[in-house]
Amino acid sequence: MELTIGGLASREEFERAGIGLPAFDVARMQRDGKLDPRWVHIGPGNIFRIFIARLAQEMTAAGHRWPVTAVVPLDPVELDVQLARHDLMTLGVTLNPDGTRGLEVIAGVCEGLATRREEDSLRFAEIARSDRAALVSLTITEKGYAVRDSAGRLTGAVAEEIASDPRGRHSHAMALLAGFLLHRYEAGGAPITLLSCDNFSHNGDKLRDSVLTIVDGWTAAGSVPRGFAEWVKDREKVAFPISVIDKITPRPSESVAADLAGLGFSDMGVETPVSTPLAGFVNSEPAEYLVVEDAFAAERPPFEDFGVHVVERRVCDDFEHMKVTTCLNPLHTALAVAGCLLRFPTIDSEMRDPALAALVHRLAWDEGLPVVVDPGIVAPADFLTEVERVRFPNRYLPDDPARIAMDTSQKLPIRFGETLKKYIDRGLDLDSLTAMPLVFALWCRYLMGVADDGDPFALSPDPLLDELREHVESLELGDGARTGSRDGAREAEVHAVLEPILSNPAIFAVDLYDTPLAAKVEALFARLIAGPGAVRETLNEETDQK
């Protein structure tokens, strides 16, 4: 059994295995979609393949013409292994908390492009010039939007893009989009919507700012037509709605791959041609949410008929703050850095650790929930209860802490900084916070790349990793004190190491030294570096697990 259009001819074999199949002719959908491209998606990773592409499939089955052109801006191997090899289809594997699984062939993609290939880059520009193309969505993670470093300077890659030919091929996603818009403007300027579906606060606003950085750079260099920047800035011509997406999609599991082989699949193995494991299937949890601001410049898919909440900006904003800054993402980050330090294999196994469960409970219910506004889509307490009792403890969803720890420097200002700003704006007592400074201290301890057992571990990729590592590289375990040192020299050393990190508003959204939290983080960090076992001891003490 193979996941290809030819393989679907053995329909009975799929049905016997309990696998749901598309209710339409996939080959015809793909042919028609290429002739009439409507929706482009950049970064067709796991959450796209099992969630967004499935929405496109459901629309197609209901008679709507919104198949997706999937675009990979980086290594083409991701497109080749995960989609092209399977005729642009994906096997969705839903891992339920009771141990059962849902299996479905997802066919929402009509065309796949890798823009590092010249032919595909030309096709991407051709689609940009089509008046019928109405929507470009993205799932490229936070780092894909970065155009400046922590000091506010343009990154080298972005400076090179601004100095390059705007109509040429681009490696940086923001330049790729700016080039797409330039082709569209020069073809008559039909309206278009750019929809970020990435998992951070005010993603559409960040997308707009980052794209405009490239556009304004080209304008200043005189390399684009007069009026182009004004067209991009006109929200009736180019819209950048905010959105919130929520569905945990871990890396493909070897155990799931083995079970699929047992069902008869010959092409569902996990491969690692790049650093990230790749597969023709996506394993995920059943829970999912997509909330989108109703601010489109062009025609939009009928999202609301397929479970998507299309709402006014305030509702989207409230849901985003509930999920991204309080009730899920901060808890994920806390478990990620602690899990790496303590060598936990999965997020669900951490939730069975009393100290870590107590930490995320305090972080959410005591420190986050007081500043949450009910978005009206789901009650915050209900959402949080589902996260804490059902979603994170799902032992059949083998999510790796190291995956969640990726790009933490880009996540902290949103996942924690937004809550800090609310405390400040509302005059709430920052000194009452205990879980949050412990998470910050754990992250600083994580940056040392040494686990609690004293042996090194591999740090997850982060665009600021080299810069951050320089600050802590002089430290070794044993440089702190478990009970809080009064040694002035040692305190001064810890302060000197952490001050460049804790004072950086680009990382925490505020200067922590303007709050009581910096002193708390420094004191906790000193305990965490006292020696092997100090992380466990400090966690137990701080969460009253004695």
XYZ file of N, CA and C in Angstrom, residues 81-180:
300
model
N 10.308 14.995 -0.095
C 10.082 13.816 0.746
C 8.662 13.791 1.298
N 8.181 14.934 1.770
C 6.908 14.937 2.492
C 5.691 15.054 1.585
N 5.828 15.693 0.427
C 4.669 15.911 -0.429
C 4.828 15.330 -1.836
N 5.867 15.748 -2.556
C 5.978 15.349 -3.963
C 6.013 13.832 -4.122
N 6.704 13.156 -3.229
C 6.804 11.694 -3.318
C 5.436 11.028 -3.191
N 4.511 11.740 -2.565
C 3.179 11.184 -2.317
C 2.114 11.913 -3.126
N 2.519 12.429 -4.272
C 1.592 13.148 -5.157
C 0.854 14.250 -4.396
N 1.600 14.923 -3.510
C 1.140 16.100 -2.770
C 0.079 15.773 -1.712
N -0.047 14.505 -1.353
C -0.998 14.113 -0.313
C -0.261 13.813 0.999
N -1.020 13.797 2.075
C -0.477 13.497 3.401
C -1.379 12.488 4.089
N -0.806 11.587 4.873
C -1.595 10.702 5.724
C -1.684 11.343 7.100
N -2.874 11.760 7.481
C -3.090 12.336 8.802
C -3.346 11.249 9.829
N -2.589 11.277 10.936
C -2.732 10.286 12.004
C -3.089 11.039 13.287
N -4.322 10.910 13.723
C -4.780 11.574 14.939
C -4.605 10.639 16.125
N -3.821 11.071 17.115
C -3.504 10.240 18.277
C -4.399 10.660 19.442
N -5.421 9.877 19.698
C -6.392 10.218 20.728
C -5.897 9.834 22.120
N -6.335 10.563 23.161
C -5.877 10.263 24.525
C -6.239 8.872 25.009
N -7.252 8.237 24.412
C -7.638 6.885 24.838
C -6.869 5.801 24.105
N -5.904 6.199 23.271
C -5.083 5.223 22.570
C -5.564 4.860 21.184
N -6.773 5.268 20.817
C -7.254 5.013 19.469
C -6.633 6.016 18.493
N -6.731 5.692 17.209
C -6.162 6.563 16.187
C -7.152 6.790 15.056
N -7.113 7.990 14.509
C -7.871 8.291 13.310
C -6.914 8.433 12.144
N -7.222 7.794 11.018
C -6.352 7.805 9.841
C -7.122 8.391 8.657
N -6.488 9.341 7.966
C -7.164 10.005 6.850
C -6.153 10.452 5.815
N -6.455 10.198 4.536
C -5.655 10.752 3.447
C -6.111 12.184 3.211
N -5.169 13.114 3.254
C -5.483 14.537 3.092
C -4.968 15.001 1.738
N -5.878 15.486 0.906
C -5.528 15.906 -0.453
C -6.073 17.310 -0.695
N -5.406 18.304 -0.129
C -5.834 19.685 -0.330
C -4.854 20.498 -1.141
N -3.752 19.872 -1.586
C -2.684 20.576 -2.297
C -2.756 20.234 -3.786
N -2.726 21.272 -4.635
C -2.806 21.044 -6.077
C -1.461 21.163 -6.774
N -0.494 21.834 -6.126
C 0.796 22.061 -6.765
C 1.834 22.303 -5.682
N 3.060 21.847 -5.914
C 4.152 22.062 -4.970
C 5.311 22.770 -5.644
N 5.810 23.818 -5.000
C 6.918 24.606 -5.557
C 8.024 24.756 -4.524
N 9.255 24.642 -4.990
C 10.431 24.938 -4.161
C 11.128 26.122 -4.827
N 11.007 27.296 -4.266
C 11.421 28.514 -4.970
C 12.927 28.666 -5.101
N 13.708 27.771 -4.506
C 15.143 27.780 -4.774
C 15.448 27.207 -6.163
N 14.460 26.547 -6.743
C 14.600 26.036 -8.113
C 14.088 27.098 -9.074
N 14.852 27.378 -10.094
C 14.521 28.483 -10.994
C 13.141 28.330 -11.618
N 12.824 27.137 -12.098
C 11.528 26.926 -12.737
C 10.385 27.197 -11.766
N 10.534 26.731 -10.522
C 9.487 26.946 -9.523
C 9.396 28.407 -9.128
N 10.530 29.090 -9.083
C 10.523 30.521 -8.765
C 9.760 31.308 -9.827
N 9.941 30.950 -11.085
C 9.221 31.613 -12.174
C 7.717 31.329 -12.081
N 7.373 30.107 -11.702
C 5.960 29.757 -11.542
C 5.341 30.544 -10.381
N 6.082 30.711 -9.303
C 5.617 31.489 -8.154
C 5.302 32.922 -8.587
N 6.180 33.522 -9.402
C 5.949 34.873 -9.901
C 4.738 34.911 -10.840
N 4.551 33.851 -11.615
C 3.392 33.782 -12.510
C 2.093 33.794 -11.712
N 2.049 33.028 -10.626
C 0.857 32.996 -9.780
C 0.619 34.363 -9.156
N 1.690 35.038 -8.754
C 1.552 36.372 -8.164
C 0.842 37.321 -9.114
N 1.053 37.155 -10.410
C 0.468 38.070 -11.391
C -0.982 37.720 -11.748
N -1.477 36.605 -11.232
C -2.841 36.187 -11.534
C -3.845 36.918 -10.656
N -4.824 37.557 -11.288
C -5.867 38.244 -10.519
C -6.675 37.276 -9.665
N -6.751 36.021 -10.083
C -7.571 35.038 -9.362
C -6.938 34.609 -8.047
N -5.628 34.699 -7.946
C -4.974 34.372 -6.666
C -5.421 35.402 -5.628
N -5.912 34.938 -4.503
C -6.514 35.854 -3.529
C -5.927 35.746 -2.137
N -5.253 34.640 -1.831
C -4.804 34.414 -0.463
C -3.426 33.770 -0.454
N -2.542 34.313 0.392
C -1.254 33.694 0.694
C -1.213 33.480 2.194
N -1.097 32.242 2.631
C -0.990 31.955 4.065
C 0.407 31.427 4.366
N 0.775 31.449 5.644
C 2.130 31.070 6.036
C 2.129 30.270 7.324
N 3.005 29.272 7.396
C 3.417 28.632 8.657
C 4.919 28.389 8.537
N 5.710 29.366 8.960
C 7.163 29.305 8.788
C 7.906 29.463 10.115
N 7.198 29.505 11.243
C 7.704 29.720 12.602
C 8.204 31.151 12.786
N 8.329 31.555 14.055
C 8.663 32.952 14.374
C 9.936 33.441 13.702
N 10.943 32.592 13.633
C 12.231 33.060 13.131
C 12.159 33.447 11.658
N 11.172 32.936 10.931
C 11.044 33.274 9.528
C 10.681 34.729 9.290
N 10.194 35.401 10.332
C 9.780 36.797 10.217
C 10.883 37.764 10.658
N 11.952 37.227 11.212
C 12.997 38.077 11.787
C 13.744 38.827 10.689
N 13.765 40.135 10.799
C 14.520 40.961 9.860
C 15.596 41.767 10.581
N 15.562 41.768 11.913
C 16.545 42.506 12.705
C 17.077 41.618 13.825
N 18.277 41.918 14.281
C 18.847 41.185 15.408
C 18.373 41.806 16.714
N 18.862 41.302 17.833
C 18.374 41.768 19.132
C 18.742 43.215 19.409
N 19.700 43.764 18.679
C 20.083 45.171 18.835
C 19.323 46.082 17.883
N 18.423 45.516 17.094
C 17.624 46.319 16.186
C 18.253 46.560 14.825
N 19.378 45.929 14.566
C 20.044 46.096 13.265
C 19.484 45.091 12.262
N 19.454 45.486 10.991
C 19.069 44.542 9.957
C 20.016 43.344 9.981
N 19.470 42.153 9.853
C 20.333 40.977 9.769
C 21.098 41.015 8.451
N 22.201 40.295 8.412
C 22.989 40.255 7.192
C 22.203 39.719 6.016
N 21.373 38.685 6.270
C 20.589 38.088 5.189
C 19.593 39.083 4.619
N 18.972 39.875 5.490
C 17.986 40.851 5.022
C 18.673 42.004 4.290
N 19.813 42.445 4.807
C 20.559 43.499 4.115
C 20.933 43.051 2.704
N 21.316 41.800 2.561
C 21.642 41.271 1.235
C 20.410 41.243 0.338
N 19.269 40.874 0.896
C 18.038 40.837 0.104
C 17.658 42.239 -0.382
N 17.806 43.228 0.488
C 17.465 44.598 0.108
C 18.398 45.105 -0.989
N 19.646 44.649 -0.958
C 20.624 45.070 -1.973
C 20.496 44.277 -3.265
N 19.683 43.243 -3.278
C 19.579 42.365 -4.445
C 18.495 42.851 -5.403
N 18.353 42.151 -6.511
C 17.329 42.459 -7.498
C 15.955 42.063 -6.938
N 15.027 43.010 -6.760
C 13.722 42.659 -6.190
C 12.965 41.618 -7.002
N 13.248 41.538 -8.298
C 12.521 40.603 -9.158
C 13.249 39.270 -9.300
N 14.336 39.102 -8.580
C 15.091 37.860 -8.640
C 14.589 36.838 -7.646
N 15.365 35.773 -7.469
C 15.008 34.741 -6.496
C 15.439 35.185 -5.103
N 14.639 34.834 -4.103
C 14.909 35.262 -2.734
C 14.910 34.054 -1.806
N 15.830 34.060 -0.834
C 15.911 32.992 0.158
C 15.126 33.327 1.418
N 15.160 34.594 1.828
C 14.456 34.992 3.049
C 12.959 35.077 2.764
N 12.145 34.507 3.632
C 10.701 34.433 3.390
C 10.067 35.806 3.232
N 10.546 36.785 3.983
C 9.946 38.113 3.887
C 10.275 38.772 2.548
N 11.467 38.538 2.036
C 11.828 39.053 0.713
C 11.059 38.294 -0.376
N 10.852 37.007 -0.157
C 10.067 36.211 -1.104
C 8.663 36.797 -1.240
N 8.052 37.141 -0.120
C 6.713 37.734 -0.141
C 6.720 39.130 -0.743
N 7.733 39.917 -0.387
C 7.825 41.255 -0.959
C 7.973 41.174 -2.475
N 8.752 40.213 -2.966
C 8.889 40.015 -4.399
C 7.582 39.577 -5.038
N 6.837 38.699 -4.355
C 5.515 38.271 -4.816
C 4.615 39.485 -4.997
